[in-house]
XYZ file of C-alpha atoms in Angstrom:
613
model
C -39.505 44.403 -89.211
C -39.491 48.173 -88.854
C -39.057 50.551 -91.751
C -41.072 51.840 -94.658
C -42.062 49.537 -97.515
C -40.356 50.877 -100.676
C -42.722 52.384 -103.229
C -41.001 50.471 -106.024
C -41.963 47.192 -104.341
C -45.607 48.295 -104.020
C -45.678 49.272 -107.717
C -44.175 45.912 -108.703
C -46.595 44.015 -106.462
C -49.645 45.745 -107.960
C -48.311 44.968 -111.430
C -48.169 41.255 -110.521
C -51.556 40.782 -108.841
C -54.895 40.705 -110.669
C -57.616 42.728 -108.969
C -60.306 40.500 -110.535
C -58.728 37.440 -108.954
C -58.345 39.128 -105.553
C -61.901 40.483 -105.514
C -63.343 37.316 -107.048
C -62.153 35.252 -104.087
C -64.443 37.277 -101.839
C -67.221 38.528 -104.142
C -69.175 36.555 -106.756
C -68.397 38.301 -110.037
C -69.957 37.943 -113.466
C -68.481 39.019 -116.795
C -70.164 42.188 -118.050
C -68.583 43.265 -121.317
C -64.942 44.172 -120.705
C -65.504 44.373 -116.937
C -66.881 42.230 -114.129
C -69.797 43.074 -111.872
C -71.321 41.860 -108.626
C -73.034 42.903 -105.415
C -70.981 45.430 -103.492
C -69.430 43.917 -100.331
C -69.302 47.316 -98.623
C -73.023 48.108 -98.495
C -76.312 46.254 -98.771
C -77.767 46.176 -102.285
C -80.088 43.988 -104.318
C -78.883 44.824 -107.839
C -75.175 44.946 -108.760
C -73.534 48.356 -108.843
C -70.012 47.072 -108.094
C -67.673 46.933 -111.096
C -64.151 45.514 -111.421
C -62.007 46.460 -114.410
C -59.279 44.044 -115.455
C -57.831 46.513 -117.914
C -57.518 49.300 -115.346
C -56.947 46.988 -112.339
C -59.514 49.013 -110.450
C -62.853 48.481 -108.692
C -65.641 50.992 -108.190
C -69.126 50.920 -106.665
C -71.604 53.373 -108.145
C -73.830 52.908 -105.121
C -71.589 53.711 -102.163
C -68.534 55.140 -103.934
C -66.043 52.509 -102.715
C -63.135 52.324 -105.136
C -59.472 51.461 -105.415
C -56.939 48.839 -106.490
C -56.277 45.316 -105.182
C -54.352 46.651 -102.195
C -57.152 49.017 -101.160
C -59.709 46.219 -101.511
C -57.799 43.873 -99.209
C -57.418 46.672 -96.639
C -61.137 47.509 -96.656
C -62.613 44.019 -96.981
C -60.293 42.177 -94.574
C -60.036 45.095 -92.112
C -56.255 45.224 -92.538
C -53.925 48.165 -92.357
C -51.432 49.013 -95.041
C -48.426 46.824 -94.069
C -50.557 43.726 -93.444
C -52.416 44.140 -96.739
C -49.099 44.426 -98.584
C -47.809 41.307 -96.816
C -50.970 39.363 -97.699
C -50.749 40.237 -101.398
C -47.007 39.586 -101.409
C -47.470 36.121 -99.901
C -49.785 35.244 -102.813
C -46.869 35.928 -105.147
C -44.269 34.213 -102.990
C -42.558 37.554 -102.308
C -40.906 38.807 -99.134
C -41.756 42.399 -98.222
C -38.598 44.532 -98.024
C -38.201 47.396 -95.576
C -36.106 50.512 -96.022
C -33.574 51.262 -93.324
C -33.268 47.603 -92.300
C -29.456 47.911 -92.211
C -29.520 51.170 -90.246
C -28.091 50.517 -86.733
C -30.573 52.979 -85.211
C -33.450 51.197 -86.950
C -32.158 47.899 -85.600
C -32.099 49.309 -82.061
C -35.670 50.587 -82.440
C -36.780 47.237 -83.824
C -35.134 45.341 -80.981
C -36.840 47.587 -78.431
C -40.180 47.187 -80.175
C -39.881 43.416 -80.198
C -38.956 43.460 -76.520
C -42.067 45.522 -75.744
C -44.284 43.176 -77.784
C -42.809 40.167 -76.008
C -43.150 41.787 -72.578
C -46.854 42.597 -72.919
C -47.791 39.244 -74.421
C -45.879 37.428 -71.674
C -47.746 39.487 -69.093
C -51.143 38.720 -70.645
C -50.298 35.013 -70.658
C -49.157 35.224 -67.026
C -52.436 36.811 -65.920
C -54.500 34.197 -67.789
C -52.530 31.380 -66.177
C -52.991 32.824 -62.687
C -56.738 33.050 -63.215
C -56.855 29.282 -63.780
C -54.700 28.478 -60.744
C -55.746 28.204 -57.108
C -54.854 31.815 -56.345
C -57.357 32.948 -58.991
C -60.346 31.507 -57.135
C -61.665 34.877 -55.973
C -61.425 36.275 -59.494
C -63.202 33.244 -60.986
C -65.976 33.620 -58.420
C -66.336 37.301 -59.298
C -66.580 36.550 -63.026
C -69.106 33.788 -62.356
C -71.252 36.156 -60.281
C -71.190 38.586 -63.193
C -72.505 35.774 -65.397
C -69.516 35.561 -67.745
C -69.062 32.282 -69.617
C -65.723 30.608 -70.246
C -66.055 31.492 -73.936
C -66.324 35.222 -73.196
C -63.474 35.070 -70.663
C -61.370 33.367 -73.344
C -62.397 35.706 -76.181
C -61.466 38.803 -74.164
C -58.311 37.219 -72.664
C -59.386 38.032 -69.092
C -56.899 37.113 -66.343
C -55.943 37.742 -62.742
C -53.091 39.695 -61.110
C -52.085 37.906 -57.841
C -52.278 39.694 -54.507
C -48.485 39.999 -54.267
C -46.065 42.890 -54.618
C -43.609 41.267 -57.035
C -45.339 38.305 -58.628
C -45.271 39.604 -62.233
C -41.892 41.236 -61.698
C -40.292 37.903 -60.740
C -41.920 36.151 -63.681
C -40.761 38.680 -66.287
C -37.295 39.051 -64.791
C -36.981 35.278 -65.017
C -37.618 35.639 -68.759
C -34.652 38.000 -69.042
C -36.658 41.244 -69.283
C -35.004 44.163 -67.525
C -36.879 45.989 -64.762
C -36.380 49.289 -66.582
C -38.337 47.948 -69.553
C -41.100 46.678 -67.273
C -41.337 50.147 -65.741
C -41.351 51.821 -69.183
C -44.285 49.695 -70.325
C -46.315 50.433 -67.205
C -46.195 47.021 -65.529
C -44.038 48.075 -62.615
C -44.169 51.195 -60.440
C -40.826 52.609 -59.297
C -40.601 54.614 -56.097
C -38.605 57.797 -56.507
C -37.251 57.827 -52.959
C -35.888 54.279 -52.768
C -35.736 53.262 -56.420
C -37.575 50.042 -55.519
C -40.071 48.723 -58.063
C -43.185 46.606 -57.573
C -46.168 45.316 -59.581
C -48.640 48.000 -60.637
C -51.561 45.543 -60.755
C -52.275 43.466 -57.643
C -55.365 41.430 -56.714
C -57.293 42.600 -59.747
C -59.267 41.017 -62.571
C -57.188 41.889 -65.626
C -58.582 43.011 -68.972
C -55.961 43.122 -71.742
C -56.323 46.112 -74.057
C -55.513 45.079 -77.618
C -54.607 46.954 -80.756
C -56.334 46.482 -84.115
C -54.240 43.358 -84.816
C -54.961 41.693 -81.484
C -51.627 42.453 -79.827
C -51.728 43.393 -76.166
C -50.754 47.032 -75.687
C -51.916 47.730 -72.114
C -54.106 46.469 -69.286
C -57.086 47.520 -67.237
C -57.622 46.027 -63.793
C -60.785 45.783 -61.700
C -60.071 45.516 -57.973
C -61.532 42.587 -56.021
C -61.172 44.098 -52.574
C -61.664 47.587 -51.239
C -58.524 49.145 -52.717
C -58.712 52.372 -54.682
C -59.090 53.118 -57.484
C -61.750 50.605 -58.388
C -60.524 50.520 -62.006
C -56.874 51.028 -62.899
C -55.450 51.462 -66.419
C -51.904 51.215 -67.677
C -50.205 54.607 -67.939
C -49.173 56.137 -71.262
C -46.353 54.073 -72.770
C -44.518 53.884 -76.110
C -47.367 51.704 -77.434
C -50.423 52.880 -75.488
C -52.195 56.228 -75.835
C -55.531 56.526 -74.051
C -56.871 59.245 -76.301
C -56.939 57.004 -79.366
C -57.473 53.456 -78.116
C -60.842 51.790 -77.571
C -61.331 48.746 -75.401
C -63.014 45.886 -77.252
C -62.516 47.187 -80.802
C -60.385 44.201 -81.796
C -62.984 41.805 -80.384
C -65.780 43.664 -82.187
C -64.007 43.307 -85.513
C -63.344 39.640 -84.884
C -67.011 38.965 -84.135
C -68.480 40.922 -87.080
C -67.666 40.489 -90.741
C -70.175 43.114 -91.923
C -70.069 45.708 -89.162
C -72.582 48.542 -89.559
C -72.922 50.121 -86.108
C -70.716 50.554 -83.018
C -71.949 51.433 -79.516
C -69.603 53.432 -77.253
C -70.045 52.624 -73.546
C -68.077 53.621 -70.463
C -66.284 50.568 -69.033
C -64.749 47.135 -69.614
C -67.526 45.264 -67.848
C -70.165 47.023 -69.950
C -68.430 45.789 -73.120
C -67.927 42.263 -71.795
C -71.436 41.967 -70.324
C -73.055 43.065 -73.585
C -70.901 40.547 -75.455
C -72.073 37.838 -73.045
C -75.645 38.595 -74.125
C -74.787 38.516 -77.823
C -74.367 42.256 -78.378
C -70.906 42.159 -79.964
C -70.561 45.692 -81.276
C -69.719 47.666 -78.097
C -66.443 49.423 -77.288
C -65.335 51.606 -74.377
C -63.070 54.593 -73.964
C -60.262 54.254 -71.433
C -60.881 56.910 -68.823
C -61.122 59.737 -71.347
C -63.893 61.494 -73.230
C -64.589 60.321 -76.761
C -62.046 62.038 -79.010
C -61.954 62.863 -82.709
C -59.312 60.160 -83.093
C -61.675 57.620 -81.564
C -64.491 58.658 -83.895
C -62.339 58.840 -87.006
C -61.200 55.310 -86.321
C -64.779 54.093 -85.896
C -66.154 55.939 -88.927
C -63.576 54.172 -91.058
C -65.278 50.915 -90.072
C -68.966 51.805 -89.758
C -71.472 54.402 -90.848
C -73.232 54.728 -87.492
C -71.953 55.393 -83.963
C -74.220 55.235 -80.916
C -73.106 57.022 -77.732
C -74.449 55.283 -74.626
C -74.621 57.346 -71.413
C -76.146 57.213 -67.985
C -79.292 59.316 -67.733
C -77.985 61.504 -64.883
C -76.445 64.988 -65.128
C -72.945 63.593 -65.589
C -74.163 61.462 -68.484
C -75.903 64.440 -70.102
C -72.749 66.530 -69.752
C -70.676 63.753 -71.347
C -73.210 63.582 -74.185
C -72.866 67.318 -74.832
C -69.090 66.923 -75.076
C -69.547 64.012 -77.474
C -71.889 66.122 -79.617
C -69.281 68.888 -79.881
C -66.660 66.340 -80.893
C -68.695 64.504 -83.509
C -70.232 67.518 -85.306
C -67.223 68.376 -87.548
C -66.996 64.731 -88.630
C -70.618 64.358 -89.783
C -70.138 64.234 -93.525
C -73.097 62.872 -95.494
C -73.565 59.141 -95.043
C -72.569 59.075 -91.372
C -74.962 58.803 -88.432
C -74.567 59.521 -84.724
C -77.142 58.615 -82.092
C -77.437 59.213 -78.339
C -78.773 56.560 -75.961
C -79.580 57.542 -72.356
C -80.152 54.757 -69.839
C -82.604 54.912 -66.917
C -81.109 56.554 -63.842
C -79.167 54.121 -61.691
C -78.594 51.703 -64.569
C -75.548 50.949 -66.696
C -75.366 48.677 -69.776
C -74.168 45.765 -67.639
C -77.093 45.923 -65.188
C -79.730 46.876 -67.762
C -79.000 44.097 -70.242
C -79.234 41.561 -67.399
C -82.550 42.982 -66.195
C -84.227 43.598 -69.557
C -82.514 41.046 -71.778
C -80.570 41.510 -75.029
C -83.580 42.091 -77.314
C -84.890 44.992 -75.237
C -81.424 46.517 -75.016
C -80.937 46.113 -78.783
C -84.265 47.904 -79.274
C -82.992 50.792 -77.143
C -79.956 51.057 -79.404
C -82.055 51.105 -82.569
C -84.395 53.730 -81.080
C -81.609 55.963 -79.729
C -82.051 59.694 -80.381
C -80.548 60.859 -83.679
C -77.986 63.668 -83.551
C -80.537 66.158 -84.891
C -83.055 65.394 -82.154
C -80.462 65.606 -79.397
C -79.077 68.868 -80.800
C -82.471 70.605 -80.790
C -83.330 69.116 -77.403
C -80.150 70.511 -75.842
C -80.650 73.940 -77.386
C -84.260 74.090 -76.137
C -83.533 72.792 -72.627
C -84.827 75.229 -69.992
C -86.171 77.687 -72.593
C -89.717 78.893 -73.194
C -89.804 78.955 -77.000
C -93.031 80.920 -76.958
C -90.948 83.970 -76.039
C -89.056 85.775 -78.802
C -85.908 86.256 -76.718
C -85.775 82.563 -75.826
C -86.263 81.552 -79.467
C -83.362 83.850 -80.372
C -81.070 82.112 -77.872
C -82.309 78.727 -79.070
C -81.587 79.596 -82.708
C -78.184 81.086 -81.846
C -77.138 77.903 -80.053
C -78.245 75.696 -82.952
C -76.498 77.926 -85.503
C -73.300 77.793 -83.453
C -73.450 73.996 -83.646
C -74.230 74.022 -87.371
C -71.139 76.135 -88.032
C -69.120 73.107 -86.921
C -71.001 70.804 -89.270
C -69.580 70.073 -92.753
C -71.535 71.215 -95.788
C -73.978 68.585 -96.971
C -77.506 67.248 -96.869
C -77.610 66.949 -93.075
C -76.698 70.597 -92.609
C -79.366 71.686 -95.097
C -82.012 69.567 -93.376
C -81.109 70.934 -89.950
C -81.347 74.495 -91.258
C -84.759 73.698 -92.694
C -85.870 72.216 -89.358
C -84.570 75.261 -87.476
C -86.513 77.502 -89.836
C -89.655 75.456 -89.193
C -89.258 75.629 -85.403
C -88.554 79.363 -85.236
C -90.585 80.740 -88.144
C -87.511 82.442 -89.625
C -86.732 81.989 -93.332
C -83.987 79.465 -93.999
C -82.121 81.911 -96.228
C -81.691 84.322 -93.324
C -80.088 81.618 -91.224
C -77.747 80.691 -94.081
C -76.584 84.292 -94.249
C -75.712 84.188 -90.536
C -73.673 80.982 -90.769
C -69.904 81.188 -90.948
C -68.384 78.952 -93.615
C -66.500 76.089 -91.929
C -62.954 75.265 -92.896
C -62.734 72.259 -95.217
C -62.161 69.017 -93.349
C -58.908 67.913 -94.931
C -58.003 64.222 -95.009
C -55.028 64.870 -92.766
C -57.339 66.211 -90.068
C -59.636 63.214 -90.340
C -56.995 60.505 -90.649
C -56.512 58.011 -87.872
C -52.832 57.383 -88.336
C -50.418 57.690 -85.456
C -48.600 61.024 -85.068
C -45.023 60.996 -86.393
C -42.443 59.531 -84.089
C -44.722 57.183 -82.166
C -43.896 53.538 -81.706
C -43.630 51.318 -84.754
C -45.690 48.849 -82.784
C -48.623 50.455 -84.604
C -46.890 52.417 -87.312
C -47.797 51.913 -90.934
C -45.535 53.505 -93.532
C -46.595 56.940 -94.736
C -48.160 57.166 -98.144
C -45.821 58.302 -100.922
C -45.705 62.035 -101.438
C -47.006 63.420 -104.741
C -44.304 63.571 -107.395
C -45.561 66.487 -109.406
C -43.388 69.157 -110.944
C -44.785 72.625 -110.445
C -43.453 76.076 -111.165
C -43.858 78.109 -107.992
C -47.423 78.359 -106.724
C -49.148 78.888 -110.074
C -51.730 76.298 -111.072
C -51.873 74.836 -114.558
C -55.110 74.927 -116.530
C -56.089 71.344 -115.690
C -55.280 71.959 -112.038
C -57.504 75.048 -112.112
C -60.291 72.890 -113.560
C -59.868 70.375 -110.763
C -59.814 73.156 -108.160
C -63.136 74.485 -109.479
C -64.714 71.037 -109.141
C -63.361 70.623 -105.600
C -64.840 73.948 -104.488
C -68.043 73.658 -106.558
C -68.824 69.925 -107.094
C -72.224 70.705 -108.634
C -70.412 72.234 -111.656
C -69.854 68.676 -112.886
C -73.326 68.887 -114.448
C -71.981 71.430 -116.995
C -69.256 69.140 -118.312
C -69.585 67.303 -121.640
C -70.341 63.590 -121.427
C -67.085 62.538 -123.061
C -63.897 63.103 -121.093
C -61.440 62.969 -123.990
C -60.535 66.615 -123.278
C -59.264 65.592 -119.811
C -55.872 64.211 -120.855
C -53.983 61.782 -118.621
C -50.668 63.336 -119.549
C -51.749 66.693 -118.089
C -50.825 67.617 -114.533
C -53.818 66.492 -112.415
C -55.537 65.166 -115.534
C -55.982 61.607 -114.329
C -57.193 62.769 -110.918
C -59.619 65.168 -112.579
C -61.114 62.271 -114.549
C -61.556 60.227 -111.399
C -63.190 63.105 -109.526
C -65.615 63.691 -112.399
C -66.614 60.015 -112.483
C -67.257 60.036 -108.742
C -69.305 63.218 -108.885
C -71.371 61.781 -111.706
C -72.115 58.697 -109.623
C -74.556 60.997 -107.808
C -73.176 60.766 -104.261
C -70.803 63.680 -104.018
C -72.126 67.225 -103.881
C -69.998 68.712 -101.108
C -66.309 69.350 -100.720
C -66.090 67.468 -97.416
C -67.592 64.260 -98.783
C -65.271 64.387 -101.781
C -62.220 64.872 -99.555
C -63.324 62.093 -97.213
C -63.583 59.682 -100.150
C -59.877 60.098 -100.889
C -58.858 60.224 -97.221
C -55.344 58.966 -96.524
C -54.251 58.729 -100.188
C -51.867 60.706 -102.383
C -54.875 61.956 -104.333
C -56.470 63.060 -101.067
C -53.404 65.123 -100.222
C -53.606 66.856 -103.589
C -57.344 67.559 -103.325
C -56.874 68.863 -99.797
C -54.173 71.219 -101.078
C -56.529 72.552 -103.751
C -59.343 72.889 -101.199
C -57.156 75.011 -98.929
C -56.150 77.348 -101.761
C -58.436 80.331 -102.014
C -60.543 80.312 -105.151
C -60.185 83.893 -106.371
C -62.839 83.607 -109.089
C -66.175 85.147 -107.964
C -68.920 82.624 -107.363
C -71.045 84.008 -110.205
C -68.181 83.609 -112.698
C -67.106 80.049 -111.855
C -69.430 78.290 -114.283
C -68.254 80.525 -117.127
C -64.632 79.905 -116.136
C -65.142 76.133 -116.262
C -66.855 76.342 -119.658
C -63.909 78.340 -120.996
C -61.341 75.881 -119.683
C -63.138 72.891 -121.193
C -63.505 74.697 -124.518
C -59.763 75.377 -124.503
C -58.937 71.716 -123.842
C -61.321 70.513 -126.554
C -59.890 72.953 -129.087
C -56.372 71.836 -128.270
C -57.461 68.204 -128.500
C -58.676 68.784 -132.049
C -55.207 70.035 -132.973
C -53.334 67.346 -131.071
C -52.361 64.356 -133.202
C -51.504 60.818 -131.974
C -47.966 61.429 -133.210
C -47.628 64.470 -130.935
C -48.946 62.511 -127.947
C -46.560 59.640 -128.718
C -43.595 61.998 -129.047
C -44.465 63.717 -125.737
C -44.721 60.459 -123.784
C -41.551 59.076 -125.385
C -39.638 62.271 -124.575
C -40.689 62.045 -120.916
C -39.538 58.410 -120.709
C -36.207 59.153 -122.409
C -35.752 62.084 -120.059
C -35.665 59.677 -117.133
C -39.238 60.225 -115.894
C -41.018 57.091 -114.727
C -44.280 56.634 -116.600
C -47.315 55.186 -114.878
C -48.760 51.850 -115.945
C -51.569 53.642 -117.803
C -49.094 55.928 -119.582
C -46.928 52.957 -120.643
C -50.016 51.197 -121.932
C -51.029 54.354 -123.818
C -47.525 54.596 -125.296
C -47.813 51.043 -126.676
C -51.311 51.725 -128.027
C -50.052 54.811 -129.852
C -47.056 52.911 -131.236
C -49.314 50.168 -132.614
C -51.746 52.732 -134.042
C -48.970 54.736 -135.715
C -47.393 51.619 -137.221
C -50.796 50.493 -138.474
C -51.442 53.893 -140.006
C -48.008 53.823 -141.681
C -48.693 50.386 -143.134
C -51.859 51.657 -144.743
């Protein structure tokens, strides 16, 4: 059903489920003091660095930084999006997930239209599969057999056949009560403007259903069997299909791989299917477009490494340069991009058949890293023995590095550039423009507002913080300093008692400090990426965008002063004062968090115990 899941239901659901129980069903946990520990399911490790807290209902890995509550764990581990993860946890409790706006007539109309579109596309996919098995599908079966595709692969990818008739699918869908106008809207029929007559878009073609992340058919690609043009034909843009963000084969890749580490981007359906036939089940293809940031953001949410696979000709090299430009701003620490160029005249389909899967897999592993390809492109056609040519080479590399987020990779590339040109690294740093922070909103892979609820997951709740104008409180200023200068965490005292949960941004500040201390986060972009798509991420992004007016040389002193202030105030702040403040907020109608309610009870017990003594 359409509509946003109410926040109150999500809060209640998380209060009912036990994160230890949810995680323990998928990860072997052992009691370790108050917490539980085990091997992290999100990265390879030999000694446990993954901790689950029953008291805090929270998990955290000190190795890879993965963290969150039971809902986040189900989303990440089971490759589910927000609504499906909520539904899975709710089913454990015997709860039905409510939706806001369910009684709104306009929402009901949208839901009815969505269901009609879902039904239409699934009926069409079933129709094409049936026709492949019938007598009229003989030519298509012969074609697939010549390409060496097994029945298992044909089944896994839902391949079918569109008959060589003008109105075959149209008659079938109309017989199911689906209006022609809907068939036209979803790209299955073409309507002539002059006569108004409609006919099947796909005729005499092998049909490849394009599926969304949940396995629902959203569009089709057809490969012609005769001499008709174009050779490959995709569905047009529809309410549920947008070429610039969809990847053919991604659903099948996720189904075939529980622990997915690398994805290969190829050019066509048959490349994906042929590689799958030979056991290489981690390939996807764009749908007639260049690789976009949306494509890459989606993939980097699943894997740490993306391999671009191109033909070795000029067109392939040009496509690789475009891919390099696209991927550079997304290369936060921990991500890898590689570039694989095939021998001229070969594509993945032909090469894997000629060389075999092991040789092709070796090519993938040995693909050029981003750094190597970047320097190779900048040096192409230049005589680096000449000063002028080295200047142009360095300028081109620096222009690329300006698009790269701050981090280890950027530092290493600057060092390599210095080594290749003989210019001090510090001089290059002075020439670099500081890139804009990559905010979570820019890196998210959610659908733009207003697109079909066929994909839509409800937006995350907006921060409910009370602020006076644009001025930041002292704790917020502390958090802002850490966002802009993560290395300042080394100056903070070991104990975090000064970082009070009842302060604005206090709880988030604690979490950021813990993450920074885990040793993985030393750049703003990596920190923002960790919280991508969450309420906390929105807040950190807001602080990152605000200009930090304190001079760089004075920031450490500023942080020391803020912490000293909080510690001095803590010394003067009694449990009774904290209890009174929390109680006043609750009586004033403000909803306390679970941690704040727990703290309120702890203070009440402590004060009663002190009174008894």
